[in-house]
Amino acid sequence: MARDHDQPVAVLAPVAIGATYEGRDPDLLERMLPLVDYLEVTLETIAENKNGKVSLSPEVMAELKNAGTATKVIVHGVSLSIGSHEGWSPTYLHLLDDFLEQIDVAWHSEHLGYTKVGGEHLGIMLALPKTEEALDLVCDRVRAIKERYRLPFLLENIVHVIPDCPANYSDAGFLNALTERTGCGLILDTYNLECDAHNHGFDIPTFLSELHAESIRELHVACGVEDNGFLLDVHSQVTRDSTVELAQLVVKQSAGNAQVVVYEFMPEAVPGLGHDTIVGELSRLRAAFVN
Ligand SMILES: [Fe+2]
């Protein structure tokens, strides 16, 4: 019998469902809470810059504190710049310090990339060169973060915007070495894998066959748009069936270690998507992964 593509069939051990929430939309939060086990918060998005001082929005922090204990919070950073040679962002760590003093989180995470070179913001996040030198640098920083916060820390695969430079490792080999050396977990974003496959001919089956999937704790699903033939890592659409099916495969491969699938969408995309569509997407993901 043909499968209804609006309601993918749940696979294997159930995983939890999470969603992005960046605050200032209490109606959306109220509708999402019954459908999600985790809220993923990006500190930079809920921060305010007042007179040059960057701090967490008291309004959004109050929303999160009042969201109840049934839904766990996970923090997902975008500006730590863990791979910048000259050092990471102290501003991000101050935000994280402040957040963790106020709200308990299940774990926190960042992207395996860099957003600054020589102290200058690139305006984009770039993937690390997969060299021994870059691996040593990131491993040292992961160990320092784990020591500083005593919380599980995850790193996420990001899209490749520019061609790779010569490397010592494959993409999966680099992630395997990183998790083996530091004990950090992985977020696997299956839409990012699809972007790389579409834009650069990235071989997803080969990557997945090499990756030590038991290190995956979290998956991301999302969807953006195509521009000039380039599939963009923007989170403005409902997830494609192919992305959900790839995430189901990865959950299976993680052998029970993947704990949550997070639907990511930008706050800027909410008016276009609409609350009904977002709620419908979360129900669809529950059907695919939980029920
Ligand atoms: Fe992601």
GROMACS .gro file of C-alpha atoms and ligand atoms in nm:
model
  292
    1MET     CA    1   0.000   0.000   0.000
    2ALA     CA    2   0.132   0.343  -0.085
    3ARG     CA    3   0.244   0.542   0.218
    4ASP     CA    4   0.082   0.873   0.301
    5HIS     CA    5   0.373   1.116   0.264
    6ASP     CA    6   0.216   1.362   0.506
    7GLN     CA    7   0.242   1.109   0.788
    8PRO     CA    8   0.572   0.918   0.771
    9VAL     CA    9   0.575   0.593   0.963
   10ALA     CA   10   0.759   0.589   1.297
   11VAL     CA   11   1.074   0.378   1.307
   12LEU     CA   12   1.244   0.175   1.579
   13ALA     CA   13   1.302   0.320   1.924
   14PRO     CA   14   1.111   0.644   1.966
   15VAL     CA   15   1.310   0.963   1.994
   16ALA     CA   16   1.188   1.289   2.139
   17ILE     CA   17   1.083   1.589   1.931
   18GLY     CA   18   1.221   1.938   1.971
   19ALA     CA   19   1.171   2.272   1.804
   20THR     CA   20   1.346   2.601   1.779
   21TYR     CA   21   1.204   2.872   2.001
   22GLU     CA   22   1.361   3.217   1.998
   23GLY     CA   23   1.107   3.393   2.220
   24ARG     CA   24   0.869   3.683   2.182
   25ASP     CA   25   0.590   3.471   2.032
   26PRO     CA   26   0.394   3.337   2.333
   27ASP     CA   27   0.102   3.218   2.118
   28LEU     CA   28   0.336   2.996   1.916
   29LEU     CA   29   0.503   2.869   2.234
   30GLU     CA   30   0.168   2.775   2.386
   31ARG     CA   31   0.073   2.577   2.076
   32MET     CA   32   0.413   2.407   2.045
   33LEU     CA   33   0.457   2.299   2.408
   34PRO     CA   34   0.217   2.000   2.396
   35LEU     CA   35   0.401   1.869   2.090
   36VAL     CA   36   0.766   1.905   2.190
   37ASP     CA   37   0.985   1.745   2.455
   38TYR     CA   38   1.270   1.993   2.400
   39LEU     CA   39   1.294   2.361   2.317
   40GLU     CA   40   1.613   2.458   2.141
   41VAL     CA   41   1.725   2.811   2.222
   42THR     CA   42   1.989   3.009   2.038
   43LEU     CA   43   2.137   3.257   2.284
   44GLU     CA   44   2.248   3.510   2.025
   45THR     CA   45   1.888   3.537   1.900
   46ILE     CA   46   1.747   3.600   2.246
   47ALA     CA   47   2.024   3.847   2.335
   48GLU     CA   48   1.992   4.223   2.327
   49ASN     CA   49   2.259   4.482   2.264
   50LYS     CA   50   2.209   4.785   2.485
   51ASN     CA   51   2.473   5.055   2.471
   52GLY     CA   52   2.727   4.804   2.346
   53LYS     CA   53   2.653   4.553   2.621
   54VAL     CA   54   2.518   4.219   2.501
   55SER     CA   55   2.291   4.039   2.746
   56LEU     CA   56   2.003   3.790   2.750
   57SER     CA   57   1.656   3.934   2.705
   58PRO     CA   58   1.482   3.930   3.046
   59GLU     CA   59   1.150   3.901   2.862
   60VAL     CA   60   1.251   3.582   2.677
   61MET     CA   61   1.419   3.437   2.985
   62ALA     CA   62   1.092   3.485   3.175
   63GLU     CA   63   0.903   3.306   2.895
   64LEU     CA   64   1.140   3.011   2.912
   65LYS     CA   65   1.126   2.993   3.292
   66ASN     CA   66   0.746   2.988   3.273
   67ALA     CA   67   0.734   2.721   3.001
   68GLY     CA   68   0.709   2.450   3.266
   69THR     CA   69   0.928   2.156   3.350
   70ALA     CA   70   0.771   1.904   3.111
   71THR     CA   71   0.970   2.050   2.824
   72LYS     CA   72   1.348   2.045   2.855
   73VAL     CA   73   1.568   2.324   2.724
   74ILE     CA   74   1.874   2.275   2.507
   75VAL     CA   75   2.106   2.558   2.408
   76HIS     CA   76   2.237   2.578   2.053
   77GLY     CA   77   2.499   2.845   1.984
   78VAL     CA   78   2.594   3.002   1.654
   79SER     CA   79   2.872   3.245   1.742
   80LEU     CA   80   3.121   3.059   1.962
   81SER     CA   81   3.339   3.018   1.654
   82ILE     CA   82   3.508   2.715   1.800
   83GLY     CA   83   3.731   2.678   1.498
   84SER     CA   84   3.879   3.029   1.480
   85HIS     CA   85   4.257   3.006   1.506
   86GLU     CA   86   4.289   3.316   1.724
   87GLY     CA   87   4.033   3.200   1.980
   88TRP     CA   88   3.664   3.166   2.041
   89SER     CA   89   3.403   3.427   2.130
   90PRO     CA   90   3.414   3.535   2.497
   91THR     CA   91   3.083   3.718   2.444
   92TYR     CA   92   2.911   3.389   2.364
   93LEU     CA   93   3.054   3.222   2.673
   94HIS     CA   94   2.933   3.510   2.892
   95LEU     CA   95   2.583   3.464   2.749
   96LEU     CA   96   2.604   3.091   2.816
   97ASP     CA   97   2.730   3.148   3.173
   98ASP     CA   98   2.437   3.380   3.237
   99PHE     CA   99   2.181   3.145   3.081
  100LEU     CA  100   2.302   2.840   3.275
  101GLU     CA  101   2.284   3.031   3.602
  102GLN     CA  102   1.913   3.081   3.543
  103ILE     CA  103   1.785   2.778   3.352
  104ASP     CA  104   1.879   2.410   3.367
  105VAL     CA  105   1.959   2.257   3.031
  106ALA     CA  106   1.986   1.896   2.919
  107TRP     CA  107   2.298   1.975   2.712
  108HIS     CA  108   2.442   2.251   2.496
  109SER     CA  109   2.586   2.256   2.147
  110GLU     CA  110   2.758   2.452   1.875
  111HIS     CA  111   2.845   2.421   1.508
  112LEU     CA  112   3.169   2.266   1.393
  113GLY     CA  113   3.291   2.572   1.208
  114TYR     CA  114   3.416   2.928   1.241
  115THR     CA  115   3.260   3.268   1.192
  116LYS     CA  116   3.562   3.493   1.249
  117VAL     CA  117   3.909   3.524   1.100
  118GLY     CA  118   4.165   3.756   1.255
  119GLY     CA  119   3.891   3.900   1.478
  120GLU     CA  120   3.680   3.999   1.177
  121HIS     CA  121   3.328   3.859   1.141
  122LEU     CA  122   3.286   3.671   0.815
  123GLY     CA  123   2.909   3.714   0.805
  124ILE     CA  124   2.884   3.342   0.736
  125MET     CA  125   2.987   3.017   0.903
  126LEU     CA  126   3.251   2.811   0.729
  127ALA     CA  127   3.343   2.445   0.775
  128LEU     CA  128   3.679   2.361   0.927
  129PRO     CA  129   3.965   2.223   0.722
  130LYS     CA  130   3.982   1.852   0.809
  131THR     CA  131   4.348   1.858   0.908
  132GLU     CA  132   4.539   1.730   1.211
  133GLU     CA  133   4.607   2.090   1.315
  134ALA     CA  134   4.237   2.186   1.308
  135LEU     CA  135   4.143   1.866   1.489
  136ASP     CA  136   4.395   1.934   1.768
  137LEU     CA  137   4.266   2.290   1.804
  138VAL     CA  138   3.899   2.188   1.825
  139CYS     CA  139   3.966   1.894   2.057
  140ASP     CA  140   4.148   2.123   2.304
  141ARG     CA  141   3.856   2.364   2.300
  142VAL     CA  142   3.595   2.089   2.340
  143ARG     CA  143   3.784   1.959   2.643
  144ALA     CA  144   3.796   2.312   2.788
  145ILE     CA  145   3.422   2.359   2.737
  146LYS     CA  146   3.339   2.025   2.894
  147GLU     CA  147   3.561   2.115   3.190
  148ARG     CA  148   3.408   2.461   3.226
  149TYR     CA  149   3.040   2.357   3.215
  150ARG     CA  150   3.035   1.990   3.320
  151LEU     CA  151   2.749   1.932   3.079
  152PRO     CA  152   2.722   1.717   2.767
  153PHE     CA  153   2.844   1.917   2.469
  154LEU     CA  154   2.753   1.843   2.106
  155LEU     CA  155   2.891   1.968   1.776
  156GLU     CA  156   2.694   1.987   1.452
  157ASN     CA  157   2.795   1.921   1.093
  158ILE     CA  158   2.751   2.239   0.889
  159VAL     CA  159   2.710   2.295   0.516
  160HIS     CA  160   3.014   2.347   0.297
  161VAL     CA  161   2.994   2.686   0.131
  162ILE     CA  162   3.339   2.693  -0.027
  163PRO     CA  163   3.546   2.404  -0.166
  164ASP     CA  164   3.744   2.199   0.086
  165CYS     CA  165   4.118   2.252   0.118
  166PRO     CA  166   4.352   1.950   0.121
  167ALA     CA  167   4.273   1.733   0.422
  168ASN     CA  168   4.403   1.452   0.641
  169TYR     CA  169   4.053   1.321   0.707
  170SER     CA  170   3.726   1.251   0.531
  171ASP     CA  171   3.420   1.431   0.672
  172ALA     CA  172   3.314   1.123   0.870
  173GLY     CA  173   3.673   1.043   0.971
  174PHE     CA  174   3.715   1.392   1.117
  175LEU     CA  175   3.395   1.360   1.321
  176ASN     CA  176   3.493   1.010   1.436
  177ALA     CA  177   3.834   1.132   1.556
  178LEU     CA  178   3.674   1.432   1.730
  179THR     CA  179   3.422   1.223   1.923
  180GLU     CA  180   3.677   0.952   2.007
  181ARG     CA  181   3.933   1.199   2.143
  182THR     CA  182   3.698   1.424   2.340
  183GLY     CA  183   3.384   1.224   2.418
  184CYS     CA  184   3.169   1.501   2.276
  185GLY     CA  185   2.848   1.401   2.101
  186LEU     CA  186   2.724   1.493   1.757
  187ILE     CA  187   2.426   1.671   1.612
  188LEU     CA  188   2.364   1.541   1.264
  189ASP     CA  189   2.168   1.785   1.049
  190THR     CA  190   2.025   1.578   0.768
  191TYR     CA  191   1.919   1.886   0.569
  192ASN     CA  192   2.280   2.006   0.576
  193LEU     CA  193   2.387   1.669   0.433
  194GLU     CA  194   2.131   1.710   0.156
  195CYS     CA  195   2.256   2.064   0.082
  196ASP     CA  196   2.610   1.931   0.046
  197ALA     CA  197   2.490   1.646  -0.178
  198HIS     CA  198   2.293   1.888  -0.396
  199ASN     CA  199   2.559   2.160  -0.411
  200HIS     CA  200   2.882   1.961  -0.420
  201GLY     CA  201   2.790   1.600  -0.500
  202PHE     CA  202   2.859   1.495  -0.139
  203ASP     CA  203   2.815   1.118  -0.107
  204ILE     CA  204   2.574   1.072   0.186
  205PRO     CA  205   2.569   0.687   0.186
  206THR     CA  206   2.949   0.671   0.197
  207PHE     CA  207   2.958   0.933   0.475
  208LEU     CA  208   2.701   0.742   0.681
  209SER     CA  209   2.873   0.409   0.628
  210GLU     CA  210   3.196   0.555   0.769
  211LEU     CA  211   3.048   0.765   1.052
  212HIS     CA  212   3.042   0.623   1.406
  213ALA     CA  213   2.673   0.694   1.444
  214GLU     CA  214   2.659   0.593   1.810
  215SER     CA  215   2.801   0.939   1.887
  216ILE     CA  216   2.487   1.107   1.752
  217ARG     CA  217   2.267   1.246   2.029
  218GLU     CA  218   2.053   1.492   1.833
  219LEU     CA  219   1.931   1.535   1.476
  220HIS     CA  220   1.821   1.849   1.298
  221VAL     CA  221   1.565   1.866   1.022
  222ALA     CA  222   1.480   2.182   0.832
  223CYS     CA  223   1.434   2.310   0.480
  224GLY     CA  224   1.540   2.618   0.290
  225VAL     CA  225   1.518   2.736  -0.067
  226GLU     CA  226   1.716   2.694  -0.386
  227ASP     CA  227   1.887   2.999  -0.535
  228ASN     CA  228   2.071   2.985  -0.866
  229GLY     CA  229   2.080   2.607  -0.833
  230PHE     CA  230   2.235   2.629  -0.485
  231LEU     CA  231   2.037   2.473  -0.200
  232LEU     CA  232   2.064   2.722   0.084
  233ASP     CA  233   2.103   2.649   0.455
  234VAL     CA  234   1.819   2.878   0.556
  235HIS     CA  235   1.539   2.741   0.770
  236SER     CA  236   1.226   2.881   0.617
  237GLN     CA  237   1.018   2.585   0.497
  238VAL     CA  238   0.858   2.262   0.616
  239THR     CA  239   1.087   1.963   0.599
  240ARG     CA  240   1.099   1.761   0.278
  241ASP     CA  241   1.006   1.392   0.297
  242SER     CA  242   1.360   1.300   0.191
  243THR     CA  243   1.508   1.487   0.489
  244VAL     CA  244   1.275   1.312   0.734
  245GLU     CA  245   1.349   0.974   0.578
  246LEU     CA  246   1.723   1.038   0.600
  247ALA     CA  247   1.680   1.135   0.966
  248GLN     CA  248   1.488   0.810   1.026
  249LEU     CA  249   1.778   0.617   0.876
  250VAL     CA  250   2.029   0.799   1.098
  251VAL     CA  251   1.818   0.737   1.410
  252LYS     CA  252   1.818   0.368   1.323
  253GLN     CA  253   2.194   0.376   1.267
  254SER     CA  254   2.256   0.551   1.601
  255ALA     CA  255   2.139   0.234   1.778
  256GLY     CA  256   1.935   0.410   2.044
  257ASN     CA  257   2.183   0.692   2.110
  258ALA     CA  258   1.996   0.965   1.920
  259GLN     CA  259   1.761   1.123   2.171
  260VAL     CA  260   1.583   1.403   1.988
  261VAL     CA  261   1.495   1.528   1.642
  262VAL     CA  262   1.471   1.908   1.632
  263TYR     CA  263   1.271   2.096   1.369
  264GLU     CA  264   1.458   2.420   1.307
  265PHE     CA  265   1.301   2.735   1.167
  266MET     CA  266   1.415   3.096   1.175
  267PRO     CA  267   1.204   3.349   1.368
  268GLU     CA  268   1.196   3.550   1.044
  269ALA     CA  269   1.024   3.254   0.875
  270VAL     CA  270   0.738   3.230   1.125
  271PRO     CA  271   0.506   3.484   0.956
  272GLY     CA  272   0.549   3.306   0.623
  273LEU     CA  273   0.510   2.956   0.764
  274GLY     CA  274   0.228   3.046   1.004
  275HIS     CA  275   0.160   2.888   1.341
  276ASP     CA  276  -0.075   2.624   1.195
  277THR     CA  277   0.194   2.498   0.958
  278ILE     CA  278   0.458   2.481   1.234
  279VAL     CA  279   0.221   2.292   1.463
  280GLY     CA  280   0.131   2.060   1.175
  281GLU     CA  281   0.499   1.997   1.108
  282LEU     CA  282   0.561   1.903   1.472
  283SER     CA  283   0.265   1.661   1.462
  284ARG     CA  284   0.404   1.510   1.144
  285LEU     CA  285   0.745   1.462   1.309
  286ARG     CA  286   0.586   1.302   1.614
  287ALA     CA  287   0.415   1.055   1.381
  288ALA     CA  288   0.747   0.987   1.206
  289PHE     CA  289   0.964   0.942   1.514
  290VAL     CA  290   0.758   0.896   1.830
  291ASN     CA  291   0.422   0.731   1.781
  292FE      FE  292   2.106   2.247   1.227
   0.00000   0.00000   0.00000
